[in-house]
CSV table of C-alpha atoms in Angstrom, one decimal:
chain,number,residue,atom,x,y,z
Z,1,MET,CA,-12.7,14.4,-57.7
Z,2,ILE,CA,-10.2,15.6,-60.3
Z,3,THR,CA,-7.7,13.3,-61.9
Z,4,ALA,CA,-4.1,13.0,-61.0
Z,5,ARG,CA,-3.3,14.5,-64.3
Z,6,GLU,CA,-5.3,17.7,-63.7
Z,7,ASN,CA,-4.0,17.8,-60.1
Z,8,LEU,CA,-0.4,17.8,-61.3
Z,9,ARG,CA,-1.2,20.6,-63.8
Z,10,ARG,CA,-2.7,22.7,-61.0
Z,11,ILE,CA,0.5,22.3,-58.9
Z,12,VAL,CA,2.8,23.2,-61.8
Z,13,ARG,CA,0.6,26.2,-62.7
Z,14,ARG,CA,1.1,27.3,-59.0
Z,15,GLU,CA,-2.6,26.8,-58.3
Z,16,LYS,CA,-4.1,25.1,-55.2
Z,17,ALA,CA,-4.3,21.4,-55.7
Z,18,GLU,CA,-6.5,18.8,-54.1
Z,19,TRP,CA,-3.6,16.6,-52.8
Z,20,MET,CA,0.2,16.4,-52.7
Z,21,THR,CA,1.7,14.1,-55.3
Z,22,LEU,CA,3.8,11.1,-54.4
Z,23,ASP,CA,6.7,9.7,-56.4
Z,24,PHE,CA,10.4,8.9,-55.8
Z,25,GLY,CA,13.3,7.1,-57.4
Z,26,VAL,CA,15.2,4.2,-56.0
Z,27,SER,CA,18.8,3.3,-56.7
Z,28,PRO,CA,19.7,-0.3,-57.8
Z,29,GLY,CA,21.2,-1.1,-54.4
Z,30,ALA,CA,18.2,0.2,-52.5
Z,31,MET,CA,15.8,-2.0,-54.6
Z,32,ALA,CA,17.0,-5.0,-52.6
Z,33,MET,CA,15.4,-3.4,-49.5
Z,34,PHE,CA,12.1,-2.8,-51.3
Z,35,ARG,CA,12.0,-6.3,-52.7
Z,36,LYS,CA,12.7,-7.7,-49.2
Z,37,HIS,CA,9.7,-5.9,-47.8
Z,38,LEU,CA,7.3,-5.9,-50.7
Z,39,GLY,CA,8.2,-9.0,-52.8
Z,40,PRO,CA,10.7,-9.7,-55.6
Z,41,GLU,CA,8.4,-8.6,-58.4
Z,42,VAL,CA,7.1,-5.4,-56.9
Z,43,ASN,CA,6.2,-2.5,-59.2
Z,44,LEU,CA,6.9,0.6,-57.0
Z,45,ALA,CA,4.7,2.9,-59.1
Z,46,GLU,CA,1.7,0.6,-58.7
Z,47,TYR,CA,2.3,-0.5,-55.1
Z,48,PHE,CA,2.6,3.1,-53.8
Z,49,LYS,CA,0.1,4.5,-56.3
Z,50,PHE,CA,2.5,7.1,-57.7
Z,51,ASP,CA,0.8,10.1,-59.2
Z,52,GLY,CA,2.1,9.6,-62.7
Z,53,ALA,CA,3.3,7.1,-65.4
Z,54,TRP,CA,6.9,7.0,-66.6
Z,55,ILE,CA,7.3,5.9,-70.2
Z,56,GLY,CA,10.5,5.6,-72.1
Z,57,ALA,CA,11.4,5.3,-75.8
Z,58,THR,CA,10.7,1.9,-77.1
Z,59,GLY,CA,13.4,1.5,-79.7
Z,60,GLY,CA,17.1,2.1,-80.2
Z,61,THR,CA,19.2,2.8,-83.2
Z,62,ARG,CA,19.0,0.7,-86.3
Z,63,ARG,CA,22.7,1.0,-87.0
Z,64,PRO,CA,24.7,-2.2,-86.6
Z,65,THR,CA,26.5,-2.3,-83.3
Z,66,PRO,CA,30.2,-1.3,-83.7
Z,67,ASP,CA,32.9,-3.5,-82.2
Z,68,TRP,CA,33.5,-1.0,-79.4
Z,69,ARG,CA,36.2,-3.0,-77.8
Z,70,SER,CA,38.4,-3.2,-80.8
Z,71,LEU,CA,37.7,0.3,-82.0
Z,72,TYR,CA,38.1,2.3,-78.8
Z,73,TYR,CA,39.4,0.0,-76.1
Z,74,ALA,CA,42.1,-2.1,-77.9
Z,75,ASP,CA,44.7,-0.7,-75.5
Z,76,GLY,CA,43.3,-3.0,-72.8
Z,77,SER,CA,41.9,-0.1,-70.8
Z,78,LEU,CA,38.4,-1.7,-70.5
Z,79,PRO,CA,38.2,-4.5,-67.9
Z,80,ALA,CA,36.7,-7.8,-69.1
Z,81,GLU,CA,33.8,-7.4,-66.7
Z,82,ALA,CA,32.8,-4.0,-68.0
Z,83,VAL,CA,29.4,-3.8,-69.7
Z,84,ILE,CA,29.0,-1.6,-72.8
Z,85,GLY,CA,25.6,-0.5,-71.9
Z,86,SER,CA,24.7,2.0,-74.6
Z,87,GLU,CA,24.6,2.5,-78.3
Z,88,TRP,CA,27.3,5.1,-77.9
Z,89,GLY,CA,30.2,2.9,-76.7
Z,90,GLY,CA,30.2,4.0,-73.1
Z,91,ALA,CA,31.0,1.2,-70.6
Z,92,SER,CA,30.8,0.7,-66.8
Z,93,VAL,CA,31.6,-1.7,-64.0
Z,94,TYR,CA,29.0,-1.6,-61.3
Z,95,HIS,CA,30.1,-2.0,-57.7
Z,96,ALA,CA,27.4,-3.3,-55.4
Z,97,ALA,CA,29.2,-2.3,-52.2
Z,98,SER,CA,29.1,1.4,-53.2
Z,99,ASP,CA,25.9,1.2,-55.3
Z,100,ASP,CA,27.9,3.0,-57.9
Z,101,ALA,CA,29.9,2.4,-61.1
Z,102,ILE,CA,33.2,3.2,-62.7
Z,103,ASN,CA,32.7,4.5,-66.2
Z,104,TYR,CA,34.8,4.2,-69.4
Z,105,PHE,CA,34.6,6.5,-72.4
Z,106,PRO,CA,35.2,5.8,-76.1
Z,107,LEU,CA,36.4,9.3,-77.0
Z,108,ARG,CA,38.5,9.8,-73.9
Z,109,GLY,CA,41.5,11.0,-75.8
Z,110,ILE,CA,39.8,13.1,-78.4
Z,111,SER,CA,41.8,16.2,-79.6
Z,112,SER,CA,40.6,16.9,-83.2
Z,113,VAL,CA,37.5,17.2,-85.4
Z,114,GLU,CA,38.8,14.4,-87.5
Z,115,GLU,CA,38.6,12.0,-84.6
Z,116,LEU,CA,35.0,13.0,-84.0
Z,117,GLU,CA,34.2,12.5,-87.7
Z,118,ARG,CA,35.6,8.9,-87.5
Z,119,TYR,CA,33.3,8.1,-84.6
Z,120,PRO,CA,30.4,5.9,-85.6
Z,121,TRP,CA,27.6,8.3,-84.7
Z,122,PRO,CA,24.1,6.9,-84.9
Z,123,ASP,CA,22.3,8.6,-87.8
Z,124,ASP,CA,18.8,8.2,-86.3
Z,125,VAL,CA,19.0,10.0,-82.9
Z,126,GLY,CA,15.5,11.3,-82.1
Z,127,ALA,CA,14.0,9.4,-85.0
Z,128,ALA,CA,10.3,8.5,-85.0
Z,129,HIS,CA,11.0,4.8,-85.0
Z,130,ARG,CA,12.5,5.0,-81.6
Z,131,PHE,CA,9.0,6.0,-80.2
Z,132,VAL,CA,6.8,3.4,-81.9
Z,133,GLY,CA,4.0,2.4,-79.6
Z,134,CYS,CA,4.6,5.3,-77.1
Z,135,LYS,CA,1.5,7.3,-78.1
Z,136,GLU,CA,-0.6,4.2,-77.3
Z,137,LYS,CA,1.0,3.9,-73.9
Z,138,VAL,CA,0.4,7.6,-73.2
Z,139,ASP,CA,-3.2,7.3,-74.2
Z,140,ALA,CA,-3.7,4.3,-71.9
Z,141,ALA,CA,-2.2,6.2,-69.0
Z,142,HIS,CA,-4.4,9.2,-69.7
Z,143,ALA,CA,-7.4,7.0,-69.8
Z,144,ARG,CA,-6.5,6.1,-66.1
Z,145,GLY,CA,-6.3,9.8,-65.3
Z,146,LEU,CA,-2.5,9.8,-64.9
Z,147,PRO,CA,0.0,12.3,-66.2
Z,148,VAL,CA,2.8,10.9,-68.3
Z,149,TYR,CA,6.5,11.7,-67.8
Z,150,MET,CA,8.7,10.8,-70.8
Z,151,GLY,CA,12.5,11.0,-70.9
Z,152,GLY,CA,13.9,13.4,-73.4
Z,153,PRO,CA,17.1,15.5,-74.0
Z,154,ASN,CA,20.2,15.2,-72.0
Z,155,TYR,CA,22.3,18.4,-72.4
Z,156,PHE,CA,25.7,17.6,-70.8
Z,157,GLU,CA,26.2,14.3,-68.9
Z,158,ALA,CA,25.7,12.2,-72.0
Z,159,LEU,CA,28.3,14.2,-73.8
Z,160,TRP,CA,31.0,13.7,-71.2
Z,161,GLY,CA,29.8,10.0,-71.3
Z,162,LEU,CA,31.5,10.0,-74.6
Z,163,THR,CA,34.7,11.9,-73.8
Z,164,GLY,CA,35.1,11.7,-70.1
Z,165,PHE,CA,34.4,14.6,-67.7
Z,166,ASP,CA,37.8,16.3,-67.7
Z,167,THR,CA,38.3,16.0,-71.4
Z,168,LEU,CA,35.0,17.7,-72.2
Z,169,LEU,CA,35.4,20.5,-69.7
Z,170,LEU,CA,38.9,21.2,-70.9
Z,171,GLY,CA,37.7,21.2,-74.5
Z,172,MET,CA,34.9,23.7,-73.6
Z,173,ALA,CA,37.3,25.9,-71.6
Z,174,ALA,CA,39.8,26.0,-74.5
Z,175,ASP,CA,36.9,26.5,-77.1
Z,176,GLU,CA,38.2,23.5,-79.0
Z,177,ALA,CA,36.8,23.0,-82.5
Z,178,TRP,CA,36.0,19.4,-81.8
Z,179,ALA,CA,34.0,20.4,-78.7
Z,180,ARG,CA,32.0,22.9,-80.7
Z,181,LYS,CA,31.2,20.3,-83.3
Z,182,LEU,CA,30.3,17.7,-80.7
Z,183,PHE,CA,27.8,20.0,-79.0
Z,184,ALA,CA,26.3,21.1,-82.4
Z,185,LYS,CA,25.9,17.5,-83.6
Z,186,TRP,CA,24.5,16.4,-80.3
Z,187,ALA,CA,22.0,19.3,-80.2
Z,188,GLU,CA,20.5,18.2,-83.5
Z,189,GLY,CA,19.4,14.9,-82.1
Z,190,GLN,CA,18.2,16.3,-78.8
Z,191,VAL,CA,15.9,18.8,-80.6
Z,192,ARG,CA,14.4,15.9,-82.7
Z,193,MET,CA,14.0,13.8,-79.6
Z,194,ALA,CA,12.0,16.6,-77.9
Z,195,GLU,CA,9.7,16.9,-80.9
Z,196,GLU,CA,9.0,13.2,-80.9
Z,197,VAL,CA,8.3,13.1,-77.2
Z,198,ALA,CA,5.8,15.9,-77.7
Z,199,ARG,CA,4.1,14.0,-80.5
Z,200,THR,CA,3.3,11.1,-78.2
Z,201,GLY,CA,1.1,13.4,-76.1
Z,202,ALA,CA,3.2,13.1,-73.0
Z,203,ASP,CA,2.5,15.7,-70.3
Z,204,ILE,CA,6.0,16.2,-69.1
Z,205,LEU,CA,9.2,16.3,-71.1
Z,206,GLN,CA,11.7,15.0,-68.6
Z,207,THR,CA,15.2,16.4,-69.3
Z,208,GLY,CA,18.3,17.2,-67.4
Z,209,SER,CA,22.0,17.0,-66.7
Z,210,ASP,CA,24.0,17.6,-63.6
Z,211,VAL,CA,25.8,20.9,-64.0
Z,212,ALA,CA,26.7,21.7,-60.4
Z,213,THR,CA,28.6,20.6,-57.4
Z,214,GLN,CA,27.3,21.2,-54.0
Z,215,GLN,CA,29.2,24.4,-53.8
Z,216,ALA,CA,28.5,26.0,-57.2
Z,217,PRO,CA,27.9,25.3,-60.9
Z,218,MET,CA,30.7,23.3,-62.6
Z,219,MET,CA,31.2,26.2,-65.0
Z,220,SER,CA,30.5,29.9,-64.9
Z,221,PRO,CA,27.0,31.0,-65.8
Z,222,ALA,CA,28.4,32.7,-68.9
Z,223,MET,CA,30.0,29.4,-70.1
Z,224,TRP,CA,26.8,27.5,-69.3
Z,225,ARG,CA,24.8,30.1,-71.3
Z,226,ASP,CA,27.3,29.8,-74.2
Z,227,TRP,CA,27.5,26.0,-74.5
Z,228,ILE,CA,24.3,24.5,-72.9
Z,229,PHE,CA,21.6,27.1,-72.8
Z,230,PRO,CA,21.0,27.2,-76.7
Z,231,MET,CA,20.4,23.4,-76.8
Z,232,MET,CA,17.9,23.6,-73.9
Z,233,ARG,CA,16.1,26.6,-75.4
Z,234,ASP,CA,15.9,25.0,-78.8
Z,235,ALA,CA,14.7,21.6,-77.6
Z,236,VAL,CA,12.0,23.1,-75.4
Z,237,ALA,CA,10.9,25.4,-78.2
Z,238,ALA,CA,10.7,22.4,-80.6
Z,239,ALA,CA,8.6,20.4,-78.2
Z,240,ARG,CA,6.2,23.3,-77.7
Z,241,ARG,CA,5.8,23.9,-81.4
Z,242,VAL,CA,4.3,20.3,-81.5
Z,243,ASN,CA,2.5,20.5,-78.2
Z,244,PRO,CA,2.1,23.9,-76.6
Z,245,GLU,CA,0.8,22.4,-73.4
Z,246,ILE,CA,3.8,20.1,-72.7
Z,247,MET,CA,5.5,20.8,-69.3
Z,248,VAL,CA,9.3,20.7,-69.1
Z,249,PHE,CA,11.0,19.0,-66.1
Z,250,TYR,CA,14.8,19.6,-65.6
Z,251,HIS,CA,17.1,17.7,-63.2
Z,252,SER,CA,20.4,18.8,-61.9
Z,253,ASP,CA,22.1,17.9,-58.7
Z,254,GLY,CA,24.0,20.5,-56.7
Z,255,ASN,CA,23.8,24.2,-56.1
Z,256,VAL,CA,22.3,25.5,-59.4
Z,257,GLU,CA,20.9,28.7,-58.0
Z,258,PRO,CA,23.1,30.9,-60.3
Z,259,LEU,CA,21.6,29.1,-63.3
Z,260,ILE,CA,17.9,29.2,-62.3
Z,261,GLU,CA,17.1,32.4,-64.3
Z,262,GLY,CA,18.6,30.7,-67.3
Z,263,PHE,CA,16.5,27.5,-66.7
Z,264,ILE,CA,13.4,29.7,-66.6
Z,265,GLU,CA,14.4,31.5,-69.7
Z,266,ALA,CA,14.9,28.2,-71.5
Z,267,GLY,CA,11.4,27.2,-70.7
Z,268,VAL,CA,11.8,24.9,-67.7
Z,269,ASP,CA,8.6,24.4,-65.7
Z,270,ILE,CA,9.7,22.0,-63.0
Z,271,LEU,CA,13.2,22.0,-61.3
Z,272,ASN,CA,14.5,18.9,-59.5
Z,273,PRO,CA,15.9,17.9,-57.0
Z,274,ILE,CA,16.5,21.2,-55.1
Z,275,GLN,CA,19.0,19.7,-52.6
Z,276,PRO,CA,18.4,21.2,-49.1
Z,277,GLU,CA,22.0,20.4,-48.2
Z,278,CYS,CA,23.4,22.9,-50.6
Z,279,MET,CA,20.6,25.5,-51.2
Z,280,ASP,CA,18.1,27.3,-49.1
Z,281,ILE,CA,15.1,25.9,-50.8
Z,282,PHE,CA,12.7,28.2,-49.0
Z,283,ALA,CA,14.6,31.2,-50.2
Z,284,LEU,CA,14.5,29.8,-53.7
Z,285,LYS,CA,10.7,29.4,-53.4
Z,286,LYS,CA,10.4,33.0,-52.3
Z,287,LYS,CA,12.6,34.3,-55.1
Z,288,TYR,CA,11.5,32.2,-58.0
Z,289,GLY,CA,8.3,30.5,-57.0
Z,290,GLU,CA,6.1,32.7,-59.1
Z,291,ARG,CA,7.9,31.4,-62.3
Z,292,ILE,CA,8.9,27.8,-61.7
Z,293,CYS,CA,7.7,24.7,-59.8
Z,294,PHE,CA,10.1,22.8,-57.6
Z,295,HIS,CA,10.2,19.0,-57.2
Z,296,GLY,CA,12.2,17.3,-54.5
Z,297,GLY,CA,13.6,19.0,-51.4
Z,298,ILE,CA,13.7,16.2,-48.8
Z,299,GLY,CA,17.3,15.5,-48.0
Z,300,VAL,CA,18.8,12.2,-49.1
Z,301,GLN,CA,22.1,13.1,-47.4
Z,302,THR,CA,20.6,14.2,-44.1
Z,303,THR,CA,17.0,13.7,-43.1
Z,304,LEU,CA,16.1,10.5,-44.9
Z,305,PRO,CA,19.2,8.4,-44.1
Z,306,PHE,CA,20.1,9.8,-40.7
Z,307,GLY,CA,16.9,11.3,-39.2
Z,308,SER,CA,14.4,9.4,-37.1
Z,309,PRO,CA,10.9,8.6,-38.6
Z,310,GLN,CA,9.6,11.5,-36.6
Z,311,ASP,CA,12.3,13.8,-38.1
Z,312,VAL,CA,11.1,12.7,-41.6
Z,313,ARG,CA,7.5,13.3,-40.8
Z,314,ASP,CA,8.3,16.8,-39.3
Z,315,THR,CA,10.5,17.7,-42.3
Z,316,VAL,CA,8.0,16.6,-44.9
Z,317,ARG,CA,5.1,18.5,-43.2
Z,318,ARG,CA,7.2,21.7,-42.7
Z,319,THR,CA,8.5,21.6,-46.3
Z,320,ILE,CA,5.1,21.1,-47.8
Z,321,ASP,CA,3.7,23.9,-45.7
Z,322,LYS,CA,6.4,26.4,-46.7
Z,323,MET,CA,6.9,25.4,-50.3
Z,324,SER,CA,3.2,25.2,-51.1
Z,325,ALA,CA,2.2,28.4,-49.2
Z,326,GLY,CA,-0.2,30.5,-51.3
Z,327,GLY,CA,-1.0,27.7,-53.8
Z,328,GLY,CA,0.9,25.0,-55.6
Z,329,GLY,CA,4.4,25.2,-57.1
Z,330,TYR,CA,5.9,22.3,-55.2
Z,331,LEU,CA,6.0,18.6,-55.7
Z,332,CYS,CA,7.3,16.9,-52.6
Z,333,ALA,CA,9.9,14.2,-53.1
Z,334,PRO,CA,13.3,13.0,-52.0
Z,335,ALA,CA,16.1,15.2,-53.3
Z,336,HIS,CA,17.4,12.3,-55.5
Z,337,MET,CA,17.0,8.6,-55.4
Z,338,ILE,CA,16.5,6.6,-52.2
Z,339,ARG,CA,19.7,4.8,-51.6
Z,340,PRO,CA,20.5,1.7,-49.4
Z,341,GLU,CA,21.4,3.8,-46.3
Z,342,VAL,CA,17.8,5.1,-46.0
Z,343,PRO,CA,16.1,2.9,-43.4
Z,344,TRP,CA,12.8,1.3,-44.3
Z,345,GLU,CA,11.1,3.0,-41.4
Z,346,ASN,CA,12.0,6.4,-42.9
Z,347,VAL,CA,10.8,5.4,-46.4
Z,348,MET,CA,7.4,4.5,-44.9
Z,349,ALA,CA,7.4,7.7,-42.7
Z,350,PHE,CA,7.9,9.7,-45.9
Z,351,VAL,CA,5.1,7.9,-47.8
Z,352,GLU,CA,2.6,8.0,-44.9
Z,353,THR,CA,3.1,11.7,-44.3
Z,354,ILE,CA,2.5,12.5,-48.0
Z,355,ARG,CA,-0.7,10.5,-47.8
Z,356,GLU,CA,-1.7,12.4,-44.7
Z,357,TYR,CA,-1.6,15.5,-46.8
Z,358,GLY,CA,-4.4,14.2,-49.1
Z,359,HIS,CA,-2.9,11.5,-51.3
Z,360,PRO,CA,-5.8,9.3,-52.3
């Protein structure tokens, strides 16, 4: 039997594979359900025998941590319970009832290049020391026959995580000088990060940013191509100069159909999560399936939370049959994380149906 690593490569190359892969993400709120059924220390990838290993960067910046509260939240806008959870000064308050968070942004009032220049930017974004030990983890996963996914560049969400969503979009729309400099400076680190991920030997460079609502992209395709496409293209090219065989995974929620040609041009191999609630995923397969692999497609707003277990089984079988017709090109998964409203019986119906299609 071939390894899970080779099986995945066959699917992404749009060749006939020996089995359908299994993986899914779980939101923090939904983990309580999994721990209730599987034990408090459960490792989902090991328990469900996921067809891959997910490895993250091992180190952060070596810059001393700024006093974010006094620098950017001295006006009292940051609640005492907020957690500053990143080296960039972004903060959040998690609400268990909604399984979501309210976010706060250090550069929320930015209006000039000078303000950006005063911001304490880490000078080691994408540096090699952030990936110490990763190659050894990749090698260990490969020895088990597993493909390795490693997180890489973020092209949009992390930027508005600095400024706030409305501030960034308005800066882009007005072609503000500070916005141009912000994108250019961010891109430098994302390109270096892509190179370092490729040096570890990881099979999949996992990238992304939500750039669409469920109706349409958040910006025109022309604006997306002007502001975001160059960063994607350059990061992918940098990774492939180091490792020509690396595969590129891109995540965006929403109706991204008007941008798919651009994703392909930028070098994306795998597109996730192809939400069936806002796109005709079978039409996408027919139109683009010779040039890109799709990952996801099982509705987390429809079938998984609100269907019966039999609905889940029927949907998974039908989706696999249509999306894999003629060969590979499809990795079956929920169209985003499993959240608390998904019944346990439906989780198991999904897993069991994938296994019926050949998962070892």
